[in-house]
């Protein structure tokens, strides 16, 4: 294997891990009361963004061909529906626990996947089509989810006390 | 050259380009009046975030060893100082023009750099130290600036009309 493959995989995993850890640290700082507030007038509430990130990261598990999602019941609440469409959301203590479980489970799978395997297909492309679109690999999922996480972390940080 | 090198350089450039284009499209949609508003109560104004992104992207040019920064005068206003510390900022029409110039100039350099060269050192590490820290390469600059851009785009979007 080209040693550069290992370097590149490490760069992408490090960028993801940095974002994930920064978000975990932010969530430790933000209270349940703050998370019930909108990040800006008439925008998503913190609780919705937290649920959205958990649901999106949970979906990464089957997409990366690691394992089935742990909490598929979150998808209708936090991906398919916008904030406030669903009256009854899970409690913040429950969401905080799910954030940690999904983050830890994902990180364990990520750490175990050999560098070479990151360049194999993700679950949304068939083996037949993959050779024509080799960028639709597992590493690219991690890359795009890193930007997605940074985007929403930039919003959640607005709820934190200065 | 390993064909994978070209694939992953393309993956990172595509992720950057997607964020940059999404931000340019957002700035087309957001008015000067909206950009004079804080993204959330007591937080940065849009104008500051736009200037901050221009200044940060401008600094990428010497960091990537492309060319000197085009507008070094923006760094004291938008990187070294927080919002509202400087009373007199450039006008929004000027900042919009600078955003486009910096974006276009960067993209031209990015498109021209051979895949192989992305794995050479960025300007903040010496040739002597680079072999010990090969992740401090030019591609990693683009990777980390993509997350940075996504983070602030998540904030700027709060100013747009729904």
PDB file of C-alpha atoms in Angstrom:
ATOM      1  CA  UNK A   1       0.000   0.000   0.000  1.00  0.00           C
ATOM      2  CA  UNK A   2       1.147   3.523  -0.825  1.00  0.00           C
ATOM      3  CA  UNK A   3       2.141   5.108   2.539  1.00  0.00           C
ATOM      4  CA  UNK A   4       0.292   8.187   1.350  1.00  0.00           C
ATOM      5  CA  UNK A   5      -2.993   6.300   1.598  1.00  0.00           C
ATOM      6  CA  UNK A   6      -2.461   5.927   5.307  1.00  0.00           C
ATOM      7  CA  UNK A   7      -1.510   9.575   5.667  1.00  0.00           C
ATOM      8  CA  UNK A   8      -4.535  10.765   3.786  1.00  0.00           C
ATOM      9  CA  UNK A   9      -6.958   8.564   5.707  1.00  0.00           C
ATOM     10  CA  UNK A  10      -5.448   9.865   8.939  1.00  0.00           C
ATOM     11  CA  UNK A  11      -5.890  13.489   7.798  1.00  0.00           C
ATOM     12  CA  UNK A  12      -9.590  12.969   7.114  1.00  0.00           C
ATOM     13  CA  UNK A  13     -10.207  10.997  10.317  1.00  0.00           C
ATOM     14  CA  UNK A  14      -8.362  13.663  12.327  1.00  0.00           C
ATOM     15  CA  UNK A  15     -10.482  16.451  10.803  1.00  0.00           C
ATOM     16  CA  UNK A  16     -13.657  14.518  11.656  1.00  0.00           C
ATOM     17  CA  UNK A  17     -12.476  13.699  15.188  1.00  0.00           C
ATOM     18  CA  UNK A  18     -11.557  17.315  15.854  1.00  0.00           C
ATOM     19  CA  UNK A  19     -15.049  18.490  14.862  1.00  0.00           C
ATOM     20  CA  UNK A  20     -16.752  15.717  16.810  1.00  0.00           C
ATOM     21  CA  UNK A  21     -14.729  16.410  19.968  1.00  0.00           C
ATOM     22  CA  UNK A  22     -15.320  20.148  19.678  1.00  0.00           C
ATOM     23  CA  UNK A  23     -19.066  19.503  19.424  1.00  0.00           C
ATOM     24  CA  UNK A  24     -19.025  17.149  22.430  1.00  0.00           C
ATOM     25  CA  UNK A  25     -17.154  19.785  24.443  1.00  0.00           C
ATOM     26  CA  UNK A  26     -19.670  22.429  23.351  1.00  0.00           C
ATOM     27  CA  UNK A  27     -22.608  20.252  24.414  1.00  0.00           C
ATOM     28  CA  UNK A  28     -21.052  19.879  27.862  1.00  0.00           C
ATOM     29  CA  UNK A  29     -21.041  23.660  28.161  1.00  0.00           C
ATOM     30  CA  UNK A  30     -24.563  24.352  26.892  1.00  0.00           C
ATOM     31  CA  UNK A  31     -27.409  23.825  29.363  1.00  0.00           C
ATOM     32  CA  UNK A  32     -30.704  22.091  28.672  1.00  0.00           C
ATOM     33  CA  UNK A  33     -32.408  25.470  29.016  1.00  0.00           C
ATOM     34  CA  UNK A  34     -30.101  27.007  26.399  1.00  0.00           C
ATOM     35  CA  UNK A  35     -30.752  24.067  24.073  1.00  0.00           C
ATOM     36  CA  UNK A  36     -34.492  24.732  24.213  1.00  0.00           C
ATOM     37  CA  UNK A  37     -33.798  28.174  22.654  1.00  0.00           C
ATOM     38  CA  UNK A  38     -33.649  29.013  18.955  1.00  0.00           C
ATOM     39  CA  UNK A  39     -30.089  29.594  17.690  1.00  0.00           C
ATOM     40  CA  UNK A  40     -31.368  32.827  16.096  1.00  0.00           C
ATOM     41  CA  UNK A  41     -34.843  34.365  15.839  1.00  0.00           C
ATOM     42  CA  UNK A  42     -37.275  31.976  14.065  1.00  0.00           C
ATOM     43  CA  UNK A  43     -34.557  29.404  13.423  1.00  0.00           C
ATOM     44  CA  UNK A  44     -33.992  25.860  14.665  1.00  0.00           C
ATOM     45  CA  UNK A  45     -33.805  25.248  18.382  1.00  0.00           C
ATOM     46  CA  UNK A  46     -30.676  23.722  19.870  1.00  0.00           C
ATOM     47  CA  UNK A  47     -32.536  20.524  20.775  1.00  0.00           C
ATOM     48  CA  UNK A  48     -33.500  20.036  17.146  1.00  0.00           C
ATOM     49  CA  UNK A  49     -29.923  20.488  15.937  1.00  0.00           C
ATOM     50  CA  UNK A  50     -28.616  18.032  18.538  1.00  0.00           C
ATOM     51  CA  UNK A  51     -31.214  15.458  17.501  1.00  0.00           C
ATOM     52  CA  UNK A  52     -30.460  16.166  13.848  1.00  0.00           C
ATOM     53  CA  UNK A  53     -26.738  15.535  14.328  1.00  0.00           C
ATOM     54  CA  UNK A  54     -27.351  12.315  16.286  1.00  0.00           C
ATOM     55  CA  UNK A  55     -29.751  11.056  13.602  1.00  0.00           C
ATOM     56  CA  UNK A  56     -27.370  11.992  10.745  1.00  0.00           C
ATOM     57  CA  UNK A  57     -24.405  10.363  12.474  1.00  0.00           C
ATOM     58  CA  UNK A  58     -26.464   7.283  13.277  1.00  0.00           C
ATOM     59  CA  UNK A  59     -27.339   6.955   9.584  1.00  0.00           C
ATOM     60  CA  UNK A  60     -23.606   7.020   8.825  1.00  0.00           C
ATOM     61  CA  UNK A  61     -23.265   3.583  10.436  1.00  0.00           C
ATOM     62  CA  UNK A  62     -25.176   1.669   7.741  1.00  0.00           C
ATOM     63  CA  UNK A  63     -23.914   4.107   5.062  1.00  0.00           C
ATOM     64  CA  UNK A  64     -20.337   3.256   6.037  1.00  0.00           C
ATOM     65  CA  UNK A  65     -21.339  -0.421   6.176  1.00  0.00           C
ATOM     66  CA  UNK A  66     -20.460  -0.637   9.868  1.00  0.00           C
ATOM     67  CA  UNK A  67     -23.740  -1.745  11.453  1.00  0.00           C
ATOM     68  CA  UNK A  68     -27.463  -0.878  11.502  1.00  0.00           C
ATOM     69  CA  UNK A  69     -28.471   2.495  12.965  1.00  0.00           C
ATOM     70  CA  UNK A  70     -28.851   2.423  16.752  1.00  0.00           C
ATOM     71  CA  UNK A  71     -31.809   4.820  16.955  1.00  0.00           C
ATOM     72  CA  UNK A  72     -33.714   4.672  13.654  1.00  0.00           C
ATOM     73  CA  UNK A  73     -36.688   6.253  15.433  1.00  0.00           C
ATOM     74  CA  UNK A  74     -34.829   9.602  15.414  1.00  0.00           C
ATOM     75  CA  UNK A  75     -34.821   9.929  11.618  1.00  0.00           C
ATOM     76  CA  UNK A  76     -38.539  10.841  11.244  1.00  0.00           C
ATOM     77  CA  UNK A  77     -38.189  13.392  14.065  1.00  0.00           C
ATOM     78  CA  UNK A  78     -34.905  15.080  13.163  1.00  0.00           C
ATOM     79  CA  UNK A  79     -34.202  14.443   9.473  1.00  0.00           C
ATOM     80  CA  UNK A  80     -37.550  14.002   7.732  1.00  0.00           C
ATOM     81  CA  UNK A  81     -39.392  16.636   9.803  1.00  0.00           C
ATOM     82  CA  UNK A  82     -38.352  20.254  10.438  1.00  0.00           C
ATOM     83  CA  UNK A  83     -38.152  21.693  13.945  1.00  0.00           C
ATOM     84  CA  UNK A  84     -41.517  22.122  15.697  1.00  0.00           C
ATOM     85  CA  UNK A  85     -43.370  19.811  13.288  1.00  0.00           C
ATOM     86  CA  UNK A  86     -43.279  17.104  15.990  1.00  0.00           C
ATOM     87  CA  UNK A  87     -44.699  18.170  19.342  1.00  0.00           C
ATOM     88  CA  UNK A  88     -43.126  15.442  21.465  1.00  0.00           C
ATOM     89  CA  UNK A  89     -39.334  15.126  21.213  1.00  0.00           C
ATOM     90  CA  UNK A  90     -37.060  12.891  23.308  1.00  0.00           C
ATOM     91  CA  UNK A  91     -35.756  14.559  26.474  1.00  0.00           C
ATOM     92  CA  UNK A  92     -32.406  16.318  26.490  1.00  0.00           C
ATOM     93  CA  UNK A  93     -30.852  13.874  28.990  1.00  0.00           C
ATOM     94  CA  UNK A  94     -31.833  11.065  26.618  1.00  0.00           C
ATOM     95  CA  UNK A  95     -30.464  12.916  23.563  1.00  0.00           C
ATOM     96  CA  UNK A  96     -27.214  13.679  25.379  1.00  0.00           C
ATOM     97  CA  UNK A  97     -26.793   9.977  26.187  1.00  0.00           C
ATOM     98  CA  UNK A  98     -27.574   9.052  22.561  1.00  0.00           C
ATOM     99  CA  UNK A  99     -25.056  11.623  21.301  1.00  0.00           C
ATOM    100  CA  UNK A 100     -22.353   9.965  23.361  1.00  0.00           C
ATOM    101  CA  UNK A 101     -23.334   6.428  22.366  1.00  0.00           C
ATOM    102  CA  UNK A 102     -23.496   7.207  18.645  1.00  0.00           C
ATOM    103  CA  UNK A 103     -20.218   9.174  18.788  1.00  0.00           C
ATOM    104  CA  UNK A 104     -18.392   6.420  20.669  1.00  0.00           C
ATOM    105  CA  UNK A 105     -19.759   3.620  18.499  1.00  0.00           C
ATOM    106  CA  UNK A 106     -18.852   5.451  15.301  1.00  0.00           C
ATOM    107  CA  UNK A 107     -15.353   6.246  16.565  1.00  0.00           C
ATOM    108  CA  UNK A 108     -14.753   2.591  17.452  1.00  0.00           C
ATOM    109  CA  UNK A 109     -15.698   1.477  13.951  1.00  0.00           C
ATOM    110  CA  UNK A 110     -13.657   4.275  12.386  1.00  0.00           C
ATOM    111  CA  UNK A 111     -10.558   3.360  14.387  1.00  0.00           C
ATOM    112  CA  UNK A 112     -10.862  -0.293  13.384  1.00  0.00           C
ATOM    113  CA  UNK A 113     -11.318   0.138   9.625  1.00  0.00           C
ATOM    114  CA  UNK A 114      -8.034  -0.514   7.753  1.00  0.00           C
ATOM    115  CA  UNK A 115      -6.856   2.456   5.669  1.00  0.00           C
ATOM    116  CA  UNK A 116      -7.288   0.482   2.465  1.00  0.00           C
ATOM    117  CA  UNK A 117     -10.983  -0.174   3.164  1.00  0.00           C
ATOM    118  CA  UNK A 118     -11.856   3.520   3.313  1.00  0.00           C
ATOM    119  CA  UNK A 119     -11.565   3.568  -0.469  1.00  0.00           C
ATOM    120  CA  UNK A 120     -14.269   0.950  -0.944  1.00  0.00           C
ATOM    121  CA  UNK A 121     -17.855   1.903  -1.798  1.00  0.00           C
ATOM    122  CA  UNK A 122     -20.367   3.311   0.652  1.00  0.00           C
ATOM    123  CA  UNK A 123     -23.744   1.597   0.958  1.00  0.00           C
ATOM    124  CA  UNK A 124     -25.656   3.911  -1.394  1.00  0.00           C
ATOM    125  CA  UNK A 125     -23.771   2.850  -4.504  1.00  0.00           C
ATOM    126  CA  UNK A 126     -23.775  -0.622  -6.012  1.00  0.00           C
ATOM    127  CA  UNK A 127     -20.659  -2.677  -6.653  1.00  0.00           C
ATOM    128  CA  UNK A 128     -21.456  -2.428 -10.344  1.00  0.00           C
ATOM    129  CA  UNK A 129     -21.567   1.376 -10.454  1.00  0.00           C
ATOM    130  CA  UNK A 130     -18.708   2.041  -8.041  1.00  0.00           C
ATOM    131  CA  UNK A 131     -15.838   1.626 -10.556  1.00  0.00           C
ATOM    132  CA  UNK A 132     -17.382   4.471 -12.609  1.00  0.00           C
ATOM    133  CA  UNK A 133     -17.743   6.726  -9.545  1.00  0.00           C
ATOM    134  CA  UNK A 134     -14.836   5.855  -7.253  1.00  0.00           C
ATOM    135  CA  UNK A 135     -15.242   9.085  -5.268  1.00  0.00           C
ATOM    136  CA  UNK A 136     -18.388   7.565  -3.738  1.00  0.00           C
ATOM    137  CA  UNK A 137     -16.240   5.787  -1.194  1.00  0.00           C
ATOM    138  CA  UNK A 138     -16.497   5.544   2.580  1.00  0.00           C
ATOM    139  CA  UNK A 139     -13.840   8.181   3.214  1.00  0.00           C
ATOM    140  CA  UNK A 140     -15.842  10.732   1.249  1.00  0.00           C
ATOM    141  CA  UNK A 141     -18.793  10.133   3.570  1.00  0.00           C
ATOM    142  CA  UNK A 142     -16.597  11.105   6.509  1.00  0.00           C
ATOM    143  CA  UNK A 143     -15.312  14.134   4.611  1.00  0.00           C
ATOM    144  CA  UNK A 144     -18.767  15.477   3.778  1.00  0.00           C
ATOM    145  CA  UNK A 145     -20.143  14.740   7.254  1.00  0.00           C
ATOM    146  CA  UNK A 146     -17.272  16.770   8.734  1.00  0.00           C
ATOM    147  CA  UNK A 147     -18.451  19.888   6.878  1.00  0.00           C
ATOM    148  CA  UNK A 148     -22.049  19.153   7.856  1.00  0.00           C
ATOM    149  CA  UNK A 149     -21.059  18.900  11.511  1.00  0.00           C
ATOM    150  CA  UNK A 150     -18.973  22.106  11.375  1.00  0.00           C
ATOM    151  CA  UNK A 151     -21.907  23.947   9.787  1.00  0.00           C
ATOM    152  CA  UNK A 152     -24.256  23.049  12.641  1.00  0.00           C
ATOM    153  CA  UNK A 153     -21.612  23.473  15.342  1.00  0.00           C
ATOM    154  CA  UNK A 154     -21.260  27.060  14.115  1.00  0.00           C
ATOM    155  CA  UNK A 155     -24.960  27.457  14.936  1.00  0.00           C
ATOM    156  CA  UNK A 156     -25.004  25.603  18.268  1.00  0.00           C
ATOM    157  CA  UNK A 157     -22.121  27.702  19.556  1.00  0.00           C
ATOM    158  CA  UNK A 158     -24.426  30.729  19.420  1.00  0.00           C
ATOM    159  CA  UNK A 159     -26.365  29.253  22.367  1.00  0.00           C
ATOM    160  CA  UNK A 160     -23.344  28.966  24.654  1.00  0.00           C
ATOM    161  CA  UNK A 161     -22.663  31.560  27.332  1.00  0.00           C
ATOM    162  CA  UNK A 162     -19.754  33.773  26.331  1.00  0.00           C
TER     163      UNK A 162
ATOM    164  CA  UNK B   1       1.835   8.234  -9.218  1.00  0.00           C
ATOM    165  CA  UNK B   2      -0.739   6.108  -7.427  1.00  0.00           C
ATOM    166  CA  UNK B   3      -4.093   6.879  -9.125  1.00  0.00           C
ATOM    167  CA  UNK B   4      -5.556   7.098  -5.642  1.00  0.00           C
ATOM    168  CA  UNK B   5      -3.536  10.243  -4.995  1.00  0.00           C
ATOM    169  CA  UNK B   6      -5.434  11.963  -7.750  1.00  0.00           C
ATOM    170  CA  UNK B   7      -8.746  10.642  -6.440  1.00  0.00           C
ATOM    171  CA  UNK B   8      -8.287  11.934  -2.927  1.00  0.00           C
ATOM    172  CA  UNK B   9      -6.922  15.279  -3.975  1.00  0.00           C
ATOM    173  CA  UNK B  10     -10.060  15.617  -6.084  1.00  0.00           C
ATOM    174  CA  UNK B  11     -12.245  14.636  -3.104  1.00  0.00           C
ATOM    175  CA  UNK B  12     -10.777  17.376  -0.925  1.00  0.00           C
ATOM    176  CA  UNK B  13     -10.850  20.016  -3.661  1.00  0.00           C
ATOM    177  CA  UNK B  14     -14.477  19.108  -4.430  1.00  0.00           C
ATOM    178  CA  UNK B  15     -15.464  19.441  -0.753  1.00  0.00           C
ATOM    179  CA  UNK B  16     -13.790  22.864  -0.580  1.00  0.00           C
ATOM    180  CA  UNK B  17     -15.322  24.021  -3.873  1.00  0.00           C
ATOM    181  CA  UNK B  18     -18.791  22.946  -2.773  1.00  0.00           C
ATOM    182  CA  UNK B  19     -18.509  24.994   0.450  1.00  0.00           C
ATOM    183  CA  UNK B  20     -17.050  27.993  -1.363  1.00  0.00           C
ATOM    184  CA  UNK B  21     -19.762  27.987  -4.037  1.00  0.00           C
ATOM    185  CA  UNK B  22     -22.503  27.564  -1.440  1.00  0.00           C
ATOM    186  CA  UNK B  23     -21.120  30.581   0.434  1.00  0.00           C
ATOM    187  CA  UNK B  24     -20.909  32.680  -2.743  1.00  0.00           C
ATOM    188  CA  UNK B  25     -24.528  31.777  -3.555  1.00  0.00           C
ATOM    189  CA  UNK B  26     -25.567  32.683  -0.012  1.00  0.00           C
ATOM    190  CA  UNK B  27     -23.839  36.068  -0.224  1.00  0.00           C
ATOM    191  CA  UNK B  28     -25.772  36.806  -3.426  1.00  0.00           C
ATOM    192  CA  UNK B  29     -28.984  36.231  -1.492  1.00  0.00           C
ATOM    193  CA  UNK B  30     -28.155  38.225   1.636  1.00  0.00           C
ATOM    194  CA  UNK B  31     -28.583  41.999   1.407  1.00  0.00           C
ATOM    195  CA  UNK B  32     -26.173  44.612   2.728  1.00  0.00           C
ATOM    196  CA  UNK B  33     -28.791  45.515   5.350  1.00  0.00           C
ATOM    197  CA  UNK B  34     -28.981  41.911   6.519  1.00  0.00           C
ATOM    198  CA  UNK B  35     -25.186  41.710   6.666  1.00  0.00           C
ATOM    199  CA  UNK B  36     -25.093  44.680   9.056  1.00  0.00           C
ATOM    200  CA  UNK B  37     -27.134  42.570  11.520  1.00  0.00           C
ATOM    201  CA  UNK B  38     -25.753  40.218  14.185  1.00  0.00           C
ATOM    202  CA  UNK B  39     -26.194  36.537  13.301  1.00  0.00           C
ATOM    203  CA  UNK B  40     -27.664  36.047  16.796  1.00  0.00           C
ATOM    204  CA  UNK B  41     -28.105  38.414  19.758  1.00  0.00           C
ATOM    205  CA  UNK B  42     -24.724  39.861  20.871  1.00  0.00           C
ATOM    206  CA  UNK B  43     -22.799  37.789  18.304  1.00  0.00           C
ATOM    207  CA  UNK B  44     -20.746  38.714  15.251  1.00  0.00           C
ATOM    208  CA  UNK B  45     -22.365  40.772  12.517  1.00  0.00           C
ATOM    209  CA  UNK B  46     -22.556  39.356   9.016  1.00  0.00           C
ATOM    210  CA  UNK B  47     -20.135  42.013   7.718  1.00  0.00           C
ATOM    211  CA  UNK B  48     -17.529  40.859  10.210  1.00  0.00           C
ATOM    212  CA  UNK B  49     -17.908  37.207   9.209  1.00  0.00           C
ATOM    213  CA  UNK B  50     -17.627  38.079   5.514  1.00  0.00           C
ATOM    214  CA  UNK B  51     -14.467  40.101   6.163  1.00  0.00           C
ATOM    215  CA  UNK B  52     -13.143  37.312   8.387  1.00  0.00           C
ATOM    216  CA  UNK B  53     -13.613  34.708   5.655  1.00  0.00           C
ATOM    217  CA  UNK B  54     -11.994  36.917   3.007  1.00  0.00           C
ATOM    218  CA  UNK B  55      -9.029  37.607   5.285  1.00  0.00           C
ATOM    219  CA  UNK B  56      -8.636  33.923   6.222  1.00  0.00           C
ATOM    220  CA  UNK B  57      -8.842  32.810   2.603  1.00  0.00           C
ATOM    221  CA  UNK B  58      -6.427  35.513   1.550  1.00  0.00           C
ATOM    222  CA  UNK B  59      -3.933  34.224   4.126  1.00  0.00           C
ATOM    223  CA  UNK B  60      -4.259  30.777   2.535  1.00  0.00           C
ATOM    224  CA  UNK B  61      -2.448  32.081  -0.543  1.00  0.00           C
ATOM    225  CA  UNK B  62       0.963  32.480   1.103  1.00  0.00           C
ATOM    226  CA  UNK B  63       0.254  29.493   3.405  1.00  0.00           C
ATOM    227  CA  UNK B  64      -0.285  27.314   0.328  1.00  0.00           C
ATOM    228  CA  UNK B  65       2.795  28.925  -1.245  1.00  0.00           C
ATOM    229  CA  UNK B  66       0.740  30.305  -4.123  1.00  0.00           C
ATOM    230  CA  UNK B  67       1.364  34.062  -3.875  1.00  0.00           C
ATOM    231  CA  UNK B  68       1.336  36.925  -1.348  1.00  0.00           C
ATOM    232  CA  UNK B  69      -2.009  37.885   0.193  1.00  0.00           C
ATOM    233  CA  UNK B  70      -3.990  40.325  -1.960  1.00  0.00           C
ATOM    234  CA  UNK B  71      -5.473  42.364   0.896  1.00  0.00           C
ATOM    235  CA  UNK B  72      -3.158  42.089   3.913  1.00  0.00           C
ATOM    236  CA  UNK B  73      -4.865  45.174   5.365  1.00  0.00           C
ATOM    237  CA  UNK B  74      -7.899  43.001   6.203  1.00  0.00           C
ATOM    238  CA  UNK B  75      -6.050  40.816   8.714  1.00  0.00           C
ATOM    239  CA  UNK B  76      -5.879  43.419  11.530  1.00  0.00           C
ATOM    240  CA  UNK B  77      -9.566  44.215  11.021  1.00  0.00           C
ATOM    241  CA  UNK B  78     -11.053  40.745  10.682  1.00  0.00           C
ATOM    242  CA  UNK B  79      -8.615  38.254  12.208  1.00  0.00           C
ATOM    243  CA  UNK B  80      -6.645  40.056  14.902  1.00  0.00           C
ATOM    244  CA  UNK B  81      -9.562  42.183  16.120  1.00  0.00           C
ATOM    245  CA  UNK B  82     -13.033  40.989  17.178  1.00  0.00           C
ATOM    246  CA  UNK B  83     -16.190  42.499  15.709  1.00  0.00           C
ATOM    247  CA  UNK B  84     -16.903  46.098  16.764  1.00  0.00           C
ATOM    248  CA  UNK B  85     -13.346  46.705  17.972  1.00  0.00           C
ATOM    249  CA  UNK B  86     -12.687  48.666  14.763  1.00  0.00           C
ATOM    250  CA  UNK B  87     -15.159  51.465  14.072  1.00  0.00           C
ATOM    251  CA  UNK B  88     -14.418  51.920  10.375  1.00  0.00           C
ATOM    252  CA  UNK B  89     -14.747  48.792   8.248  1.00  0.00           C
ATOM    253  CA  UNK B  90     -14.542  48.552   4.440  1.00  0.00           C
ATOM    254  CA  UNK B  91     -17.910  48.935   2.703  1.00  0.00           C
ATOM    255  CA  UNK B  92     -19.968  45.897   1.800  1.00  0.00           C
ATOM    256  CA  UNK B  93     -19.699  46.508  -1.964  1.00  0.00           C
ATOM    257  CA  UNK B  94     -15.914  46.527  -1.523  1.00  0.00           C
ATOM    258  CA  UNK B  95     -15.951  43.370   0.600  1.00  0.00           C
ATOM    259  CA  UNK B  96     -18.214  41.624  -1.903  1.00  0.00           C
ATOM    260  CA  UNK B  97     -15.752  42.451  -4.687  1.00  0.00           C
ATOM    261  CA  UNK B  98     -12.835  41.237  -2.546  1.00  0.00           C
ATOM    262  CA  UNK B  99     -14.672  38.001  -1.733  1.00  0.00           C
ATOM    263  CA  UNK B 100     -15.020  37.296  -5.442  1.00  0.00           C
ATOM    264  CA  UNK B 101     -11.417  38.206  -6.254  1.00  0.00           C
ATOM    265  CA  UNK B 102      -9.936  36.115  -3.452  1.00  0.00           C
ATOM    266  CA  UNK B 103     -12.226  33.171  -4.268  1.00  0.00           C
ATOM    267  CA  UNK B 104     -11.409  33.285  -7.984  1.00  0.00           C
ATOM    268  CA  UNK B 105      -7.675  33.726  -7.450  1.00  0.00           C
ATOM    269  CA  UNK B 106      -7.534  30.849  -4.972  1.00  0.00           C
ATOM    270  CA  UNK B 107      -9.542  28.579  -7.269  1.00  0.00           C
ATOM    271  CA  UNK B 108      -7.205  29.307 -10.174  1.00  0.00           C
ATOM    272  CA  UNK B 109      -4.166  28.341  -8.121  1.00  0.00           C
ATOM    273  CA  UNK B 110      -5.942  25.266  -6.739  1.00  0.00           C
ATOM    274  CA  UNK B 111      -6.906  24.068 -10.209  1.00  0.00           C
ATOM    275  CA  UNK B 112      -3.340  24.459 -11.454  1.00  0.00           C
ATOM    276  CA  UNK B 113      -1.494  22.650  -8.657  1.00  0.00           C
ATOM    277  CA  UNK B 114      -0.538  19.096  -9.703  1.00  0.00           C
ATOM    278  CA  UNK B 115      -2.006  16.393  -7.435  1.00  0.00           C
ATOM    279  CA  UNK B 116       1.455  15.350  -6.312  1.00  0.00           C
ATOM    280  CA  UNK B 117       2.291  18.839  -5.039  1.00  0.00           C
ATOM    281  CA  UNK B 118      -0.595  18.903  -2.569  1.00  0.00           C
ATOM    282  CA  UNK B 119       1.438  16.568  -0.375  1.00  0.00           C
ATOM    283  CA  UNK B 120       4.328  18.988  -0.048  1.00  0.00           C
ATOM    284  CA  UNK B 121       4.711  21.215   3.013  1.00  0.00           C
ATOM    285  CA  UNK B 122       2.671  24.334   3.701  1.00  0.00           C
ATOM    286  CA  UNK B 123       4.525  27.556   4.434  1.00  0.00           C
ATOM    287  CA  UNK B 124       4.329  27.340   8.245  1.00  0.00           C
ATOM    288  CA  UNK B 125       6.581  24.299   8.512  1.00  0.00           C
ATOM    289  CA  UNK B 126      10.218  24.145   7.499  1.00  0.00           C
ATOM    290  CA  UNK B 127      11.628  21.680   5.025  1.00  0.00           C
ATOM    291  CA  UNK B 128      13.663  20.217   7.877  1.00  0.00           C
ATOM    292  CA  UNK B 129      10.659  19.496  10.118  1.00  0.00           C
ATOM    293  CA  UNK B 130       8.243  18.403   7.412  1.00  0.00           C
ATOM    294  CA  UNK B 131       9.428  14.766   7.118  1.00  0.00           C
ATOM    295  CA  UNK B 132       8.577  14.294  10.818  1.00  0.00           C
ATOM    296  CA  UNK B 133       5.113  15.884  10.393  1.00  0.00           C
ATOM    297  CA  UNK B 134       3.980  14.975   6.874  1.00  0.00           C
ATOM    298  CA  UNK B 135       0.351  15.773   7.686  1.00  0.00           C
ATOM    299  CA  UNK B 136       1.315  19.454   7.647  1.00  0.00           C
ATOM    300  CA  UNK B 137       0.911  19.491   3.900  1.00  0.00           C
ATOM    301  CA  UNK B 138      -0.963  21.827   1.590  1.00  0.00           C
ATOM    302  CA  UNK B 139      -3.931  19.516   1.179  1.00  0.00           C
ATOM    303  CA  UNK B 140      -4.508  19.570   4.929  1.00  0.00           C
ATOM    304  CA  UNK B 141      -4.753  23.359   4.805  1.00  0.00           C
ATOM    305  CA  UNK B 142      -7.614  23.029   2.323  1.00  0.00           C
ATOM    306  CA  UNK B 143      -9.239  20.351   4.472  1.00  0.00           C
ATOM    307  CA  UNK B 144      -9.197  22.417   7.648  1.00  0.00           C
ATOM    308  CA  UNK B 145     -10.278  25.609   5.867  1.00  0.00           C
ATOM    309  CA  UNK B 146     -13.290  23.719   4.481  1.00  0.00           C
ATOM    310  CA  UNK B 147     -14.544  23.023   8.021  1.00  0.00           C
ATOM    311  CA  UNK B 148     -13.813  26.606   9.012  1.00  0.00           C
ATOM    312  CA  UNK B 149     -15.843  27.901   6.073  1.00  0.00           C
ATOM    313  CA  UNK B 150     -18.743  25.512   6.787  1.00  0.00           C
ATOM    314  CA  UNK B 151     -18.778  26.640  10.427  1.00  0.00           C
ATOM    315  CA  UNK B 152     -19.210  30.297   9.488  1.00  0.00           C
ATOM    316  CA  UNK B 153     -21.570  29.581   6.583  1.00  0.00           C
ATOM    317  CA  UNK B 154     -23.835  27.919   9.154  1.00  0.00           C
ATOM    318  CA  UNK B 155     -23.918  31.281  10.925  1.00  0.00           C
ATOM    319  CA  UNK B 156     -24.267  33.533   7.864  1.00  0.00           C
ATOM    320  CA  UNK B 157     -27.225  31.521   6.631  1.00  0.00           C
ATOM    321  CA  UNK B 158     -29.148  32.714   9.693  1.00  0.00           C
ATOM    322  CA  UNK B 159     -29.241  36.205   8.143  1.00  0.00           C
ATOM    323  CA  UNK B 160     -30.862  35.100   4.878  1.00  0.00           C
ATOM    324  CA  UNK B 161     -34.574  35.518   4.311  1.00  0.00           C
ATOM    325  CA  UNK B 162     -36.347  32.173   4.536  1.00  0.00           C
TER     326      UNK B 162
END
